[in-house]
Coordinates of C-alpha atoms in Angstrom, one line a residue:
M1 CA -94.9 225.8 -93.1
R2 CA -95.6 224.4 -96.6
E3 CA -96.3 220.8 -97.3
K4 CA -95.9 218.8 -100.5
E5 CA -96.7 215.1 -101.1
L6 CA -94.2 213.1 -103.1
Q7 CA -94.6 209.7 -104.7
L8 CA -91.6 207.4 -104.1
T9 CA -91.3 204.0 -105.8
A10 CA -93.4 202.0 -103.3
V11 CA -94.7 204.6 -100.8
K12 CA -96.0 208.1 -100.5
A13 CA -94.1 210.8 -98.7
M14 CA -94.7 214.2 -97.2
L15 CA -92.3 217.1 -97.5
T16 CA -92.5 220.0 -95.1
I17 CA -90.8 223.3 -95.8
P18 CA -90.3 226.3 -93.5
D19 CA -92.0 229.5 -94.6
E20 CA -88.8 231.5 -94.9
K21 CA -87.8 231.8 -98.5
S22 CA -84.2 232.7 -98.3
G23 CA -81.5 230.1 -99.1
K24 CA -81.2 226.4 -98.9
K25 CA -81.9 224.8 -95.5
P26 CA -80.7 221.8 -93.5
A27 CA -83.1 218.9 -93.5
V28 CA -84.2 215.9 -91.4
L29 CA -85.5 212.6 -92.7
I30 CA -88.0 211.0 -90.3
I31 CA -88.1 207.2 -90.2
S32 CA -91.1 205.7 -88.5
G33 CA -91.4 202.8 -86.0
S34 CA -92.7 199.3 -86.7
G35 CA -96.1 198.4 -88.0
P36 CA -98.3 199.6 -90.8
V37 CA -98.2 203.3 -90.1
D38 CA -98.7 206.1 -92.6
Y39 CA -96.5 209.2 -92.9
N40 CA -98.4 210.9 -90.1
G41 CA -97.9 208.0 -87.7
N42 CA -101.4 206.6 -87.9
T43 CA -102.9 203.1 -88.4
K44 CA -106.4 202.0 -89.0
K45 CA -106.9 201.5 -85.3
F46 CA -105.5 204.7 -83.9
A47 CA -104.3 208.2 -85.0
S48 CA -101.3 209.3 -83.1
N49 CA -100.1 211.9 -85.7
V50 CA -96.7 211.6 -84.0
Y51 CA -94.7 212.0 -87.2
R52 CA -96.8 214.8 -88.4
D53 CA -96.2 216.6 -85.1
L54 CA -92.5 215.7 -85.1
A55 CA -92.1 217.1 -88.6
A56 CA -93.8 220.3 -87.5
V57 CA -91.3 220.6 -84.6
F58 CA -88.3 220.3 -86.9
T59 CA -89.9 222.6 -89.5
E60 CA -90.5 225.3 -86.8
M61 CA -86.8 225.1 -86.1
G62 CA -86.0 225.9 -89.7
Y63 CA -85.5 222.4 -91.1
V64 CA -87.0 220.8 -94.2
T65 CA -88.4 217.4 -93.3
L66 CA -89.5 214.3 -95.2
R67 CA -91.6 211.5 -93.7
Y68 CA -93.1 208.6 -95.6
D69 CA -95.6 205.7 -95.4
K70 CA -94.6 202.2 -94.5
R71 CA -94.7 199.8 -97.4
N72 CA -97.7 197.6 -97.9
L73 CA -100.0 199.5 -95.5
D74 CA -102.9 197.1 -96.4
A75 CA -100.8 194.0 -96.4
F76 CA -97.9 194.7 -94.0
Y77 CA -97.2 191.0 -93.5
K78 CA -95.5 191.1 -96.9
T79 CA -92.9 193.7 -95.8
T80 CA -89.3 192.8 -95.0
L81 CA -86.6 194.7 -93.2
T82 CA -84.8 194.8 -96.6
D83 CA -87.8 196.6 -98.0
L84 CA -87.8 199.2 -95.2
I85 CA -84.1 199.9 -95.6
Q86 CA -84.6 200.3 -99.3
D87 CA -87.5 202.8 -98.8
A88 CA -85.4 204.7 -96.2
K89 CA -82.5 205.1 -98.6
E90 CA -84.8 206.3 -101.4
A91 CA -86.5 208.8 -99.1
F92 CA -83.1 210.1 -98.0
H93 CA -82.1 210.7 -101.7
A94 CA -85.5 212.3 -102.4
L95 CA -85.0 214.7 -99.6
Q96 CA -81.4 215.4 -100.6
N97 CA -82.6 216.4 -104.1
Q98 CA -85.2 218.9 -103.1
P99 CA -84.3 222.4 -104.3
E100 CA -84.9 223.9 -100.9
V101 CA -82.4 221.5 -99.2
D102 CA -78.8 222.0 -98.4
D103 CA -77.6 218.5 -99.4
K104 CA -74.5 218.8 -97.2
Q105 CA -76.6 219.2 -94.1
L106 CA -78.9 216.2 -93.8
F107 CA -79.8 214.5 -90.6
I108 CA -81.9 211.4 -89.9
A109 CA -84.3 211.1 -87.0
G110 CA -85.5 207.5 -86.5
H111 CA -88.2 206.4 -84.0
S112 CA -88.4 202.9 -82.5
E113 CA -87.6 200.5 -85.4
G114 CA -86.8 203.6 -87.4
A115 CA -83.9 204.3 -85.0
M116 CA -82.4 200.9 -85.9
I117 CA -82.9 201.5 -89.6
A118 CA -81.4 205.0 -89.4
T119 CA -78.3 203.5 -87.7
I120 CA -78.0 200.8 -90.4
I121 CA -78.1 203.2 -93.3
A122 CA -76.3 206.3 -92.0
E123 CA -72.8 205.4 -93.0
E124 CA -73.7 204.6 -96.6
L125 CA -75.8 207.8 -97.0
H126 CA -73.3 210.1 -95.4
A127 CA -75.8 211.7 -93.1
I128 CA -74.1 214.3 -90.9
G129 CA -76.0 213.2 -87.7
L130 CA -78.6 210.9 -86.2
I131 CA -81.3 211.4 -83.7
L132 CA -82.4 208.0 -82.3
L133 CA -85.8 208.3 -80.6
A134 CA -87.0 205.4 -78.4
G135 CA -85.0 202.7 -80.0
A136 CA -81.3 203.1 -79.3
G137 CA -79.2 200.5 -77.6
Q138 CA -81.3 197.5 -78.6
N139 CA -82.2 195.5 -81.6
L140 CA -85.9 194.6 -82.2
I141 CA -85.7 191.2 -80.6
E142 CA -84.2 192.7 -77.4
A143 CA -86.9 195.4 -77.4
T144 CA -89.6 192.7 -77.8
E145 CA -88.1 190.8 -74.8
Y146 CA -88.1 193.9 -72.7
Q147 CA -91.8 194.5 -73.5
R148 CA -92.7 190.9 -72.6
E149 CA -90.8 191.0 -69.3
R150 CA -92.6 194.3 -68.4
A151 CA -95.9 192.6 -69.1
Y152 CA -95.0 189.5 -67.1
K153 CA -94.0 191.7 -64.1
E154 CA -97.4 193.4 -64.2
I155 CA -99.2 190.0 -64.4
S156 CA -97.2 188.7 -61.4
A157 CA -98.2 191.8 -59.4
Q158 CA -101.9 191.2 -59.9
G159 CA -103.8 190.5 -56.7
G160 CA -107.2 189.1 -55.9
F161 CA -109.1 186.7 -58.0
K162 CA -107.4 187.9 -61.2
G163 CA -104.0 187.3 -59.8
W164 CA -105.0 183.9 -58.6
L165 CA -106.5 183.0 -62.0
F166 CA -103.3 184.1 -63.8
Q167 CA -101.2 181.9 -61.6
K168 CA -103.7 179.0 -61.8
L169 CA -103.7 179.1 -65.6
K170 CA -99.9 179.6 -65.7
V171 CA -100.4 182.5 -68.0
I172 CA -96.7 183.7 -67.9
E173 CA -95.2 180.2 -68.4
K174 CA -97.6 179.5 -71.3
D175 CA -96.9 182.9 -73.0
R176 CA -93.1 182.4 -72.7
Q177 CA -93.4 179.0 -74.4
K178 CA -95.7 180.4 -77.0
A179 CA -93.2 183.2 -77.8
D180 CA -90.3 180.8 -77.9
N181 CA -92.2 178.5 -80.3
L182 CA -93.2 181.5 -82.5
F183 CA -89.6 182.8 -82.9
K184 CA -88.4 179.3 -83.5
R185 CA -90.9 179.0 -86.3
F186 CA -89.9 182.3 -87.8
K187 CA -86.3 181.4 -87.7
E188 CA -86.7 178.0 -89.3
A189 CA -89.3 179.0 -91.9
K190 CA -88.3 179.0 -95.6
E191 CA -91.2 181.3 -96.5
D192 CA -91.3 185.1 -96.1
V193 CA -94.9 184.9 -94.8
V194 CA -96.3 182.3 -92.4
R195 CA -99.8 181.8 -91.0
V196 CA -100.2 181.7 -87.2
Q197 CA -103.7 180.8 -86.2
L198 CA -104.9 182.0 -89.6
V199 CA -103.1 185.3 -89.3
R200 CA -100.4 186.0 -91.9
M201 CA -97.2 187.2 -90.3
N202 CA -94.0 188.6 -91.9
A203 CA -91.5 185.9 -90.9
A204 CA -88.8 187.3 -93.2
W205 CA -88.9 190.6 -91.3
W206 CA -88.4 188.8 -88.0
R207 CA -85.6 186.7 -89.4
E208 CA -83.7 189.7 -90.7
H209 CA -84.1 191.5 -87.3
M210 CA -82.8 188.4 -85.4
V211 CA -79.3 188.8 -86.9
V212 CA -79.0 192.6 -86.5
N213 CA -76.3 193.6 -84.1
M214 CA -76.7 197.3 -83.4
H215 CA -73.3 197.7 -81.8
H216 CA -71.7 196.6 -85.1
Y217 CA -73.1 199.8 -86.5
Y218 CA -72.4 202.0 -83.5
E219 CA -68.8 201.0 -83.6
K220 CA -68.4 202.0 -87.3
L221 CA -70.2 205.4 -87.1
S222 CA -68.1 208.5 -86.5
I223 CA -70.9 211.0 -86.9
P224 CA -72.6 212.7 -84.0
I225 CA -75.5 210.7 -82.6
L226 CA -78.2 211.8 -80.1
A227 CA -80.0 208.9 -78.5
I228 CA -83.1 209.7 -76.5
T229 CA -85.6 207.5 -74.7
G230 CA -88.4 208.5 -72.2
S231 CA -88.4 207.4 -68.6
K232 CA -91.9 206.0 -69.1
D233 CA -91.2 204.1 -72.3
V234 CA -92.4 200.4 -71.9
Q235 CA -91.5 199.5 -75.5
A236 CA -87.9 200.6 -75.6
D237 CA -85.8 200.2 -72.5
P238 CA -84.3 203.6 -71.3
N239 CA -81.6 201.6 -69.4
A240 CA -80.4 200.3 -72.8
L241 CA -78.8 203.8 -73.3
Q242 CA -76.2 202.8 -70.7
A243 CA -74.6 200.5 -73.3
L244 CA -73.9 203.5 -75.6
K245 CA -71.8 205.4 -73.0
P246 CA -68.5 204.0 -74.4
Y247 CA -69.1 205.5 -77.8
P248 CA -67.6 209.0 -77.9
T249 CA -69.8 210.4 -80.6
I250 CA -73.1 209.3 -78.9
E251 CA -74.9 211.6 -76.5
T252 CA -77.6 209.9 -74.5
V253 CA -80.6 211.6 -72.8
I254 CA -83.6 210.2 -70.8
I255 CA -86.6 212.5 -70.9
K256 CA -88.6 212.5 -67.7
D257 CA -92.1 211.1 -68.0
M258 CA -92.0 210.7 -71.8
N259 CA -93.6 207.6 -73.2
H260 CA -92.9 205.7 -76.5
V261 CA -95.1 208.0 -78.6
L262 CA -92.9 211.0 -77.5
K263 CA -95.6 212.5 -75.2
I264 CA -95.6 213.3 -71.5
Q265 CA -97.5 210.7 -69.5
T266 CA -98.5 211.4 -65.9
E267 CA -99.9 208.0 -65.3
E268 CA -97.5 205.1 -64.4
P269 CA -97.0 203.1 -67.7
S270 CA -98.6 199.8 -68.1
M271 CA -98.2 197.2 -70.9
M272 CA -101.7 195.9 -70.0
K273 CA -103.2 199.4 -70.6
L274 CA -100.8 200.4 -73.4
L275 CA -103.1 201.6 -76.2
K276 CA -105.5 203.3 -73.7
Q277 CA -102.7 205.2 -72.2
Y278 CA -101.3 206.2 -75.6
K279 CA -104.7 207.5 -76.8
Q280 CA -104.9 209.7 -73.7
T281 CA -101.7 211.5 -74.8
F282 CA -102.3 211.7 -78.5
S283 CA -103.8 215.2 -78.3
Q284 CA -100.7 216.5 -76.4
P285 CA -97.8 218.2 -78.1
I286 CA -94.4 216.4 -78.5
A287 CA -92.7 216.5 -75.1
P288 CA -91.3 220.0 -74.6
E289 CA -88.0 218.8 -73.1
L290 CA -87.5 216.6 -76.1
C291 CA -88.0 219.5 -78.5
D292 CA -85.5 221.6 -76.5
V293 CA -82.9 218.8 -76.4
M294 CA -83.2 218.1 -80.1
G295 CA -83.1 221.8 -81.1
S296 CA -80.0 222.5 -79.0
W297 CA -78.2 219.5 -80.4
L298 CA -79.1 220.2 -84.0
T299 CA -77.9 223.9 -83.6
K300 CA -74.6 222.7 -82.1
Q301 CA -74.0 220.3 -85.0
I302 CA -74.8 223.0 -87.6
Q303 CA -72.6 225.6 -85.9
G304 CA -69.8 223.1 -85.4
R305 CA -69.7 222.3 -89.1
K306 CA -69.7 226.0 -90.0
S307 CA -66.7 226.6 -87.7
H308 CA -64.7 223.9 -89.6
E309 CA -65.5 225.2 -93.1

């Protein structure tokens, strides 16, 4: 596998190319999840390398890949959904124009928020297929609500002194009210950035996500879509895939024991221990079943297109 760093307008990107020299190859654009992550999937607080590992999986299958930084890594509060969509489109065209790439065989693989962005841009860019990882069937607001409810369920289940204290302090009720007030403030704000307890937050990004109806895009797309979520994902609801069953071009898969960072997790998932549990799986490879499912699906799409040529 060869790698080459590219400079896009606002972000850096990394191209991976299979070692085989012969002919142009199909390609996969990788769109990352939310937050200030670089093209490997890392932040200043943790190094998951999930997108580096994902790119290696696709490249081993024979696909050229491109992954790229999120915009404003050092000041992510400035970033809007419009910015992210623009960067995704530019990255797609950059991949399309690489000499090693067959520009008629481009797929998009989006993870978490990236799955939503991939769905939004796919029709305009004429991608031939989508892989939606840990983000299909919901918009960001619904996913956030799912995460909060998971956390509240854990808090309610706490026993002993800690459980008594949570109830006494009305932790759940206060957090619900805090979340409602925060979203109300984002929705009503005229500014792109607001300060919440001295922390700058990207209100424009939240406002844009509030009006996204993912089913509007699912209904319009006629290309093949593979939607995958792990059974131990506490950030994207695996049950949300049920809402995609009516769409004939969407195939849904739940990977047993896979978490949100696409690794196998033996421990029961917990919102209260989230980062600790993720860090315990960072050194593991991408879930083997996920690799098998994606590989088989991609091969089927390529062979299907060849049979119609």
